[in-house]
Amino acid sequence: MFTGVKVFSATKAKEREELGENVTRWLRSNSDLEIVDRVVCQSSDNEFHCYTLVLFYKHTKPQS
């Protein structure tokens, strides 16, 4: 069971290079969340390559 979803997506080369750092930064700043599942997708056409990471999470502490 999950209570939230966070989507990271990158199409441009610079964005793809920074994607891992962005995910790590978000995880560190949301350490009260437990990741319960994830989906990683890659799509491409003749010009662009898009990476998408979807994190499903739940709160480890009850929400008020």
PDB file of N, CA, C and O in Angstrom:
ATOM      1  N   MET A   1       0.848  -1.175   0.000  1.00  0.00           N
ATOM      2  CA  MET A   1       0.000   0.000   0.000  1.00  0.00           C
ATOM      3  C   MET A   1       0.893   1.238   0.000  1.00  0.00           C
ATOM      4  O   MET A   1       1.927   1.273   0.651  1.00  0.00           O
ATOM      5  N   PHE A   2       0.481   2.242  -0.725  1.00  0.00           N
ATOM      6  CA  PHE A   2       1.240   3.482  -0.758  1.00  0.00           C
ATOM      7  C   PHE A   2       0.310   4.664  -0.558  1.00  0.00           C
ATOM      8  O   PHE A   2      -0.892   4.562  -0.785  1.00  0.00           O
ATOM      9  N   THR A   3       0.890   5.774  -0.113  1.00  0.00           N
ATOM     10  CA  THR A   3       0.091   6.975   0.136  1.00  0.00           C
ATOM     11  C   THR A   3       0.484   8.127  -0.780  1.00  0.00           C
ATOM     12  O   THR A   3      -0.153   9.160  -0.762  1.00  0.00           O
ATOM     13  N   GLY A   4       1.552   7.939  -1.568  1.00  0.00           N
ATOM     14  CA  GLY A   4       1.976   9.014  -2.448  1.00  0.00           C
ATOM     15  C   GLY A   4       2.851   8.509  -3.579  1.00  0.00           C
ATOM     16  O   GLY A   4       3.348   7.381  -3.559  1.00  0.00           O
ATOM     17  N   VAL A   5       3.003   9.367  -4.576  1.00  0.00           N
ATOM     18  CA  VAL A   5       3.800   9.054  -5.763  1.00  0.00           C
ATOM     19  C   VAL A   5       4.649  10.275  -6.095  1.00  0.00           C
ATOM     20  O   VAL A   5       4.174  11.414  -6.023  1.00  0.00           O
ATOM     21  N   LYS A   6       5.900  10.029  -6.453  1.00  0.00           N
ATOM     22  CA  LYS A   6       6.795  11.094  -6.905  1.00  0.00           C
ATOM     23  C   LYS A   6       7.351  10.668  -8.263  1.00  0.00           C
ATOM     24  O   LYS A   6       7.850   9.549  -8.418  1.00  0.00           O
ATOM     25  N   VAL A   7       7.262  11.566  -9.246  1.00  0.00           N
ATOM     26  CA  VAL A   7       7.718  11.266 -10.598  1.00  0.00           C
ATOM     27  C   VAL A   7       8.909  12.154 -10.942  1.00  0.00           C
ATOM     28  O   VAL A   7       8.852  13.373 -10.763  1.00  0.00           O
ATOM     29  N   PHE A   8       9.964  11.523 -11.418  1.00  0.00           N
ATOM     30  CA  PHE A   8      11.132  12.229 -11.934  1.00  0.00           C
ATOM     31  C   PHE A   8      11.230  11.892 -13.410  1.00  0.00           C
ATOM     32  O   PHE A   8      11.124  10.728 -13.790  1.00  0.00           O
ATOM     33  N   SER A   9      11.446  12.912 -14.239  1.00  0.00           N
ATOM     34  CA  SER A   9      11.522  12.686 -15.665  1.00  0.00           C
ATOM     35  C   SER A   9      12.575  13.603 -16.270  1.00  0.00           C
ATOM     36  O   SER A   9      12.742  14.746 -15.828  1.00  0.00           O
ATOM     37  N   ALA A  10      13.286  13.101 -17.269  1.00  0.00           N
ATOM     38  CA  ALA A  10      14.326  13.893 -17.917  1.00  0.00           C
ATOM     39  C   ALA A  10      14.396  13.530 -19.393  1.00  0.00           C
ATOM     40  O   ALA A  10      14.385  12.349 -19.748  1.00  0.00           O
ATOM     41  N   THR A  11      14.475  14.550 -20.237  1.00  0.00           N
ATOM     42  CA  THR A  11      14.573  14.334 -21.676  1.00  0.00           C
ATOM     43  C   THR A  11      15.896  14.853 -22.221  1.00  0.00           C
ATOM     44  O   THR A  11      16.554  14.177 -22.997  1.00  0.00           O
ATOM     45  N   LYS A  12      16.282  16.036 -21.822  1.00  0.00           N
ATOM     46  CA  LYS A  12      17.524  16.624 -22.330  1.00  0.00           C
ATOM     47  C   LYS A  12      18.731  15.957 -21.684  1.00  0.00           C
ATOM     48  O   LYS A  12      18.665  15.475 -20.558  1.00  0.00           O
ATOM     49  N   ALA A  13      19.849  15.934 -22.405  1.00  0.00           N
ATOM     50  CA  ALA A  13      21.065  15.248 -21.939  1.00  0.00           C
ATOM     51  C   ALA A  13      21.497  15.740 -20.562  1.00  0.00           C
ATOM     52  O   ALA A  13      21.802  14.938 -19.674  1.00  0.00           O
ATOM     53  N   LYS A  14      21.506  17.032 -20.353  1.00  0.00           N
ATOM     54  CA  LYS A  14      21.917  17.597 -19.060  1.00  0.00           C
ATOM     55  C   LYS A  14      20.981  17.132 -17.944  1.00  0.00           C
ATOM     56  O   LYS A  14      21.426  16.777 -16.853  1.00  0.00           O
ATOM     57  N   GLU A  15      19.679  17.123 -18.219  1.00  0.00           N
ATOM     58  CA  GLU A  15      18.700  16.664 -17.232  1.00  0.00           C
ATOM     59  C   GLU A  15      18.913  15.192 -16.898  1.00  0.00           C
ATOM     60  O   GLU A  15      18.807  14.793 -15.740  1.00  0.00           O
ATOM     61  N   ARG A  16      19.203  14.377 -17.922  1.00  0.00           N
ATOM     62  CA  ARG A  16      19.434  12.950 -17.679  1.00  0.00           C
ATOM     63  C   ARG A  16      20.671  12.739 -16.822  1.00  0.00           C
ATOM     64  O   ARG A  16      20.698  11.874 -15.953  1.00  0.00           O
ATOM     65  N   GLU A  17      21.713  13.534 -17.052  1.00  0.00           N
ATOM     66  CA  GLU A  17      22.938  13.429 -16.260  1.00  0.00           C
ATOM     67  C   GLU A  17      22.686  13.761 -14.789  1.00  0.00           C
ATOM     68  O   GLU A  17      23.319  13.189 -13.907  1.00  0.00           O
ATOM     69  N   GLU A  18      21.773  14.684 -14.523  1.00  0.00           N
ATOM     70  CA  GLU A  18      21.500  15.152 -13.166  1.00  0.00           C
ATOM     71  C   GLU A  18      20.380  14.379 -12.471  1.00  0.00           C
ATOM     72  O   GLU A  18      20.105  14.607 -11.287  1.00  0.00           O
ATOM     73  N   LEU A  19      19.744  13.460 -13.169  1.00  0.00           N
ATOM     74  CA  LEU A  19      18.571  12.774 -12.629  1.00  0.00           C
ATOM     75  C   LEU A  19      18.890  12.034 -11.327  1.00  0.00           C
ATOM     76  O   LEU A  19      18.150  12.146 -10.342  1.00  0.00           O
ATOM     77  N   GLY A  20      19.971  11.292 -11.292  1.00  0.00           N
ATOM     78  CA  GLY A  20      20.327  10.550 -10.091  1.00  0.00           C
ATOM     79  C   GLY A  20      20.546  11.450  -8.890  1.00  0.00           C
ATOM     80  O   GLY A  20      20.108  11.149  -7.777  1.00  0.00           O
ATOM     81  N   GLU A  21      21.225  12.572  -9.120  1.00  0.00           N
ATOM     82  CA  GLU A  21      21.458  13.532  -8.036  1.00  0.00           C
ATOM     83  C   GLU A  21      20.158  14.129  -7.541  1.00  0.00           C
ATOM     84  O   GLU A  21      19.980  14.335  -6.342  1.00  0.00           O
ATOM     85  N   ASN A  22      19.247  14.413  -8.457  1.00  0.00           N
ATOM     86  CA  ASN A  22      17.949  14.979  -8.068  1.00  0.00           C
ATOM     87  C   ASN A  22      17.142  13.986  -7.234  1.00  0.00           C
ATOM     88  O   ASN A  22      16.511  14.363  -6.243  1.00  0.00           O
ATOM     89  N   VAL A  23      17.173  12.715  -7.625  1.00  0.00           N
ATOM     90  CA  VAL A  23      16.453  11.686  -6.872  1.00  0.00           C
ATOM     91  C   VAL A  23      17.069  11.543  -5.481  1.00  0.00           C
ATOM     92  O   VAL A  23      16.353  11.519  -4.476  1.00  0.00           O
ATOM     93  N   THR A  24      18.394  11.475  -5.416  1.00  0.00           N
ATOM     94  CA  THR A  24      19.073  11.341  -4.129  1.00  0.00           C
ATOM     95  C   THR A  24      18.766  12.521  -3.215  1.00  0.00           C
ATOM     96  O   THR A  24      18.483  12.346  -2.026  1.00  0.00           O
ATOM     97  N   ARG A  25      18.783  13.734  -3.757  1.00  0.00           N
ATOM     98  CA  ARG A  25      18.481  14.931  -2.968  1.00  0.00           C
ATOM     99  C   ARG A  25      17.062  14.860  -2.417  1.00  0.00           C
ATOM    100  O   ARG A  25      16.814  15.171  -1.246  1.00  0.00           O
ATOM    101  N   TRP A  26      16.114  14.442  -3.249  1.00  0.00           N
ATOM    102  CA  TRP A  26      14.719  14.348  -2.813  1.00  0.00           C
ATOM    103  C   TRP A  26      14.572  13.284  -1.715  1.00  0.00           C
ATOM    104  O   TRP A  26      13.885  13.508  -0.711  1.00  0.00           O
ATOM    105  N   LEU A  27      15.227  12.125  -1.905  1.00  0.00           N
ATOM    106  CA  LEU A  27      15.147  11.065  -0.895  1.00  0.00           C
ATOM    107  C   LEU A  27      15.705  11.528   0.440  1.00  0.00           C
ATOM    108  O   LEU A  27      15.135  11.241   1.497  1.00  0.00           O
ATOM    109  N   ARG A  28      16.815  12.234   0.414  1.00  0.00           N
ATOM    110  CA  ARG A  28      17.419  12.728   1.659  1.00  0.00           C
ATOM    111  C   ARG A  28      16.525  13.746   2.349  1.00  0.00           C
ATOM    112  O   ARG A  28      16.438  13.777   3.572  1.00  0.00           O
ATOM    113  N   SER A  29      15.859  14.584   1.580  1.00  0.00           N
ATOM    114  CA  SER A  29      15.014  15.613   2.189  1.00  0.00           C
ATOM    115  C   SER A  29      13.644  15.066   2.588  1.00  0.00           C
ATOM    116  O   SER A  29      12.855  15.769   3.214  1.00  0.00           O
ATOM    117  N   ASN A  30      13.364  13.834   2.237  1.00  0.00           N
ATOM    118  CA  ASN A  30      12.097  13.186   2.606  1.00  0.00           C
ATOM    119  C   ASN A  30      12.373  11.859   3.300  1.00  0.00           C
ATOM    120  O   ASN A  30      11.752  10.835   2.995  1.00  0.00           O
ATOM    121  N   SER A  31      13.277  11.882   4.249  1.00  0.00           N
ATOM    122  CA  SER A  31      13.698  10.654   4.924  1.00  0.00           C
ATOM    123  C   SER A  31      12.591  10.031   5.781  1.00  0.00           C
ATOM    124  O   SER A  31      12.737   8.895   6.239  1.00  0.00           O
ATOM    125  N   ASP A  32      11.491  10.751   5.974  1.00  0.00           N
ATOM    126  CA  ASP A  32      10.367  10.201   6.729  1.00  0.00           C
ATOM    127  C   ASP A  32       9.469   9.326   5.861  1.00  0.00           C
ATOM    128  O   ASP A  32       8.485   8.783   6.341  1.00  0.00           O
ATOM    129  N   LEU A  33       9.833   9.143   4.595  1.00  0.00           N
ATOM    130  CA  LEU A  33       9.038   8.324   3.684  1.00  0.00           C
ATOM    131  C   LEU A  33       9.710   6.975   3.470  1.00  0.00           C
ATOM    132  O   LEU A  33      10.935   6.870   3.470  1.00  0.00           O
ATOM    133  N   GLU A  34       8.887   5.962   3.261  1.00  0.00           N
ATOM    134  CA  GLU A  34       9.401   4.632   2.916  1.00  0.00           C
ATOM    135  C   GLU A  34       9.008   4.338   1.468  1.00  0.00           C
ATOM    136  O   GLU A  34       7.830   4.358   1.118  1.00  0.00           O
ATOM    137  N   ILE A  35       9.997   4.075   0.634  1.00  0.00           N
ATOM    138  CA  ILE A  35       9.729   3.729  -0.761  1.00  0.00           C
ATOM    139  C   ILE A  35       9.250   2.280  -0.778  1.00  0.00           C
ATOM    140  O   ILE A  35       9.936   1.377  -0.300  1.00  0.00           O
ATOM    141  N   VAL A  36       8.056   2.059  -1.330  1.00  0.00           N
ATOM    142  CA  VAL A  36       7.482   0.720  -1.336  1.00  0.00           C
ATOM    143  C   VAL A  36       7.510   0.066  -2.715  1.00  0.00           C
ATOM    144  O   VAL A  36       7.373  -1.149  -2.830  1.00  0.00           O
ATOM    145  N   ASP A  37       7.715   0.865  -3.754  1.00  0.00           N
ATOM    146  CA  ASP A  37       7.824   0.317  -5.112  1.00  0.00           C
ATOM    147  C   ASP A  37       8.378   1.396  -6.023  1.00  0.00           C
ATOM    148  O   ASP A  37       8.402   2.578  -5.660  1.00  0.00           O
ATOM    149  N   ARG A  38       8.820   0.981  -7.200  1.00  0.00           N
ATOM    150  CA  ARG A  38       9.309   1.939  -8.180  1.00  0.00           C
ATOM    151  C   ARG A  38       9.124   1.368  -9.573  1.00  0.00           C
ATOM    152  O   ARG A  38       9.068   0.149  -9.758  1.00  0.00           O
ATOM    153  N   VAL A  39       9.015   2.284 -10.534  1.00  0.00           N
ATOM    154  CA  VAL A  39       8.918   1.925 -11.948  1.00  0.00           C
ATOM    155  C   VAL A  39       9.898   2.808 -12.694  1.00  0.00           C
ATOM    156  O   VAL A  39       9.927   4.025 -12.483  1.00  0.00           O
ATOM    157  N   VAL A  40      10.702   2.195 -13.542  1.00  0.00           N
ATOM    158  CA  VAL A  40      11.666   2.934 -14.358  1.00  0.00           C
ATOM    159  C   VAL A  40      11.304   2.693 -15.811  1.00  0.00           C
ATOM    160  O   VAL A  40      11.120   1.549 -16.236  1.00  0.00           O
ATOM    161  N   CYS A  41      11.193   3.792 -16.581  1.00  0.00           N
ATOM    162  CA  CYS A  41      10.825   3.696 -17.993  1.00  0.00           C
ATOM    163  C   CYS A  41      11.809   4.484 -18.844  1.00  0.00           C
ATOM    164  O   CYS A  41      12.332   5.515 -18.406  1.00  0.00           O
ATOM    165  N   GLN A  42      12.028   3.988 -20.033  1.00  0.00           N
ATOM    166  CA  GLN A  42      12.814   4.723 -21.013  1.00  0.00           C
ATOM    167  C   GLN A  42      12.017   4.723 -22.303  1.00  0.00           C
ATOM    168  O   GLN A  42      11.491   3.692 -22.721  1.00  0.00           O
ATOM    169  N   SER A  43      11.927   5.881 -22.912  1.00  0.00           N
ATOM    170  CA  SER A  43      11.267   5.971 -24.208  1.00  0.00           C
ATOM    171  C   SER A  43      12.148   6.802 -25.130  1.00  0.00           C
ATOM    172  O   SER A  43      12.897   7.663 -24.679  1.00  0.00           O
ATOM    173  N   SER A  44      12.077   6.516 -26.410  1.00  0.00           N
ATOM    174  CA  SER A  44      12.927   7.204 -27.373  1.00  0.00           C
ATOM    175  C   SER A  44      12.191   7.403 -28.683  1.00  0.00           C
ATOM    176  O   SER A  44      11.301   6.648 -29.032  1.00  0.00           O
ATOM    177  N   ASP A  45      12.613   8.426 -29.379  1.00  0.00           N
ATOM    178  CA  ASP A  45      12.227   8.588 -30.775  1.00  0.00           C
ATOM    179  C   ASP A  45      13.516   8.912 -31.535  1.00  0.00           C
ATOM    180  O   ASP A  45      14.611   8.686 -31.028  1.00  0.00           O
ATOM    181  N   ASN A  46      13.425   9.461 -32.709  1.00  0.00           N
ATOM    182  CA  ASN A  46      14.624   9.737 -33.502  1.00  0.00           C
ATOM    183  C   ASN A  46      15.526  10.797 -32.888  1.00  0.00           C
ATOM    184  O   ASN A  46      16.716  10.845 -33.188  1.00  0.00           O
ATOM    185  N   GLU A  47      14.986  11.660 -32.038  1.00  0.00           N
ATOM    186  CA  GLU A  47      15.762  12.773 -31.514  1.00  0.00           C
ATOM    187  C   GLU A  47      15.915  12.785 -29.999  1.00  0.00           C
ATOM    188  O   GLU A  47      16.905  13.291 -29.495  1.00  0.00           O
ATOM    189  N   PHE A  48      14.959  12.250 -29.280  1.00  0.00           N
ATOM    190  CA  PHE A  48      14.950  12.405 -27.831  1.00  0.00           C
ATOM    191  C   PHE A  48      14.911  11.056 -27.116  1.00  0.00           C
ATOM    192  O   PHE A  48      14.332  10.097 -27.611  1.00  0.00           O
ATOM    193  N   HIS A  49      15.530  11.023 -25.947  1.00  0.00           N
ATOM    194  CA  HIS A  49      15.489   9.853 -25.072  1.00  0.00           C
ATOM    195  C   HIS A  49      14.980  10.358 -23.722  1.00  0.00           C
ATOM    196  O   HIS A  49      15.555  11.269 -23.147  1.00  0.00           O
ATOM    197  N   CYS A  50      13.914   9.781 -23.259  1.00  0.00           N
ATOM    198  CA  CYS A  50      13.311  10.225 -22.009  1.00  0.00           C
ATOM    199  C   CYS A  50      13.401   9.115 -20.973  1.00  0.00           C
ATOM    200  O   CYS A  50      13.067   7.962 -21.251  1.00  0.00           O
ATOM    201  N   TYR A  51      13.902   9.467 -19.785  1.00  0.00           N
ATOM    202  CA  TYR A  51      13.938   8.554 -18.647  1.00  0.00           C
ATOM    203  C   TYR A  51      12.921   9.035 -17.636  1.00  0.00           C
ATOM    204  O   TYR A  51      12.840  10.226 -17.338  1.00  0.00           O
ATOM    205  N   THR A  52      12.173   8.098 -17.104  1.00  0.00           N
ATOM    206  CA  THR A  52      11.198   8.422 -16.073  1.00  0.00           C
ATOM    207  C   THR A  52      11.351   7.437 -14.924  1.00  0.00           C
ATOM    208  O   THR A  52      11.451   6.231 -15.146  1.00  0.00           O
ATOM    209  N   LEU A  53      11.384   7.973 -13.720  1.00  0.00           N
ATOM    210  CA  LEU A  53      11.433   7.160 -12.510  1.00  0.00           C
ATOM    211  C   LEU A  53      10.227   7.541 -11.667  1.00  0.00           C
ATOM    212  O   LEU A  53      10.027   8.716 -11.360  1.00  0.00           O
ATOM    213  N   VAL A  54       9.423   6.555 -11.324  1.00  0.00           N
ATOM    214  CA  VAL A  54       8.231   6.773 -10.506  1.00  0.00           C
ATOM    215  C   VAL A  54       8.450   6.049  -9.179  1.00  0.00           C
ATOM    216  O   VAL A  54       8.706   4.844  -9.165  1.00  0.00           O
ATOM    217  N   LEU A  55       8.391   6.804  -8.088  1.00  0.00           N
ATOM    218  CA  LEU A  55       8.546   6.231  -6.754  1.00  0.00           C
ATOM    219  C   LEU A  55       7.199   6.227  -6.042  1.00  0.00           C
ATOM    220  O   LEU A  55       6.518   7.254  -5.999  1.00  0.00           O
ATOM    221  N   PHE A  56       6.827   5.085  -5.505  1.00  0.00           N
ATOM    222  CA  PHE A  56       5.615   4.952  -4.707  1.00  0.00           C
ATOM    223  C   PHE A  56       6.063   4.871  -3.254  1.00  0.00           C
ATOM    224  O   PHE A  56       6.949   4.083  -2.918  1.00  0.00           O
ATOM    225  N   TYR A  57       5.471   5.682  -2.402  1.00  0.00           N
ATOM    226  CA  TYR A  57       5.931   5.734  -1.021  1.00  0.00           C
ATOM    227  C   TYR A  57       4.773   5.771  -0.051  1.00  0.00           C
ATOM    228  O   TYR A  57       3.624   6.008  -0.421  1.00  0.00           O
ATOM    229  N   LYS A  58       5.131   5.512   1.209  1.00  0.00           N
ATOM    230  CA  LYS A  58       4.172   5.703   2.305  1.00  0.00           C
ATOM    231  C   LYS A  58       4.897   6.446   3.414  1.00  0.00           C
ATOM    232  O   LYS A  58       6.125   6.391   3.525  1.00  0.00           O
ATOM    233  N   HIS A  59       4.131   7.146   4.205  1.00  0.00           N
ATOM    234  CA  HIS A  59       4.693   7.881   5.341  1.00  0.00           C
ATOM    235  C   HIS A  59       5.004   6.901   6.460  1.00  0.00           C
ATOM    236  O   HIS A  59       4.188   6.021   6.747  1.00  0.00           O
ATOM    237  N   THR A  60       6.159   7.040   7.061  1.00  0.00           N
ATOM    238  CA  THR A  60       6.520   6.143   8.166  1.00  0.00           C
ATOM    239  C   THR A  60       5.919   6.618   9.490  1.00  0.00           C
ATOM    240  O   THR A  60       5.809   5.834  10.427  1.00  0.00           O
ATOM    241  N   LYS A  61       5.512   7.879   9.547  1.00  0.00           N
ATOM    242  CA  LYS A  61       4.864   8.417  10.744  1.00  0.00           C
ATOM    243  C   LYS A  61       3.440   8.792  10.375  1.00  0.00           C
ATOM    244  O   LYS A  61       3.184   9.272   9.277  1.00  0.00           O
ATOM    245  N   PRO A  62       2.499   8.587  11.294  1.00  0.00           N
ATOM    246  CA  PRO A  62       1.112   8.963  11.007  1.00  0.00           C
ATOM    247  C   PRO A  62       0.984  10.446  10.674  1.00  0.00           C
ATOM    248  O   PRO A  62       1.648  11.282  11.292  1.00  0.00           O
ATOM    249  N   GLN A  63       0.172  10.751   9.684  1.00  0.00           N
ATOM    250  CA  GLN A  63      -0.062  12.140   9.284  1.00  0.00           C
ATOM    251  C   GLN A  63      -1.205  12.732  10.094  1.00  0.00           C
ATOM    252  O   GLN A  63      -2.187  12.078  10.361  1.00  0.00           O
ATOM    253  N   SER A  64      -1.061  13.990  10.499  1.00  0.00           N
ATOM    254  CA  SER A  64      -2.131  14.626  11.280  1.00  0.00           C
ATOM    255  C   SER A  64      -3.064  15.394  10.397  1.00  0.00           C
ATOM    256  O   SER A  64      -2.895  15.658   9.303  1.00  0.00           O
TER     257      SER A  64
END
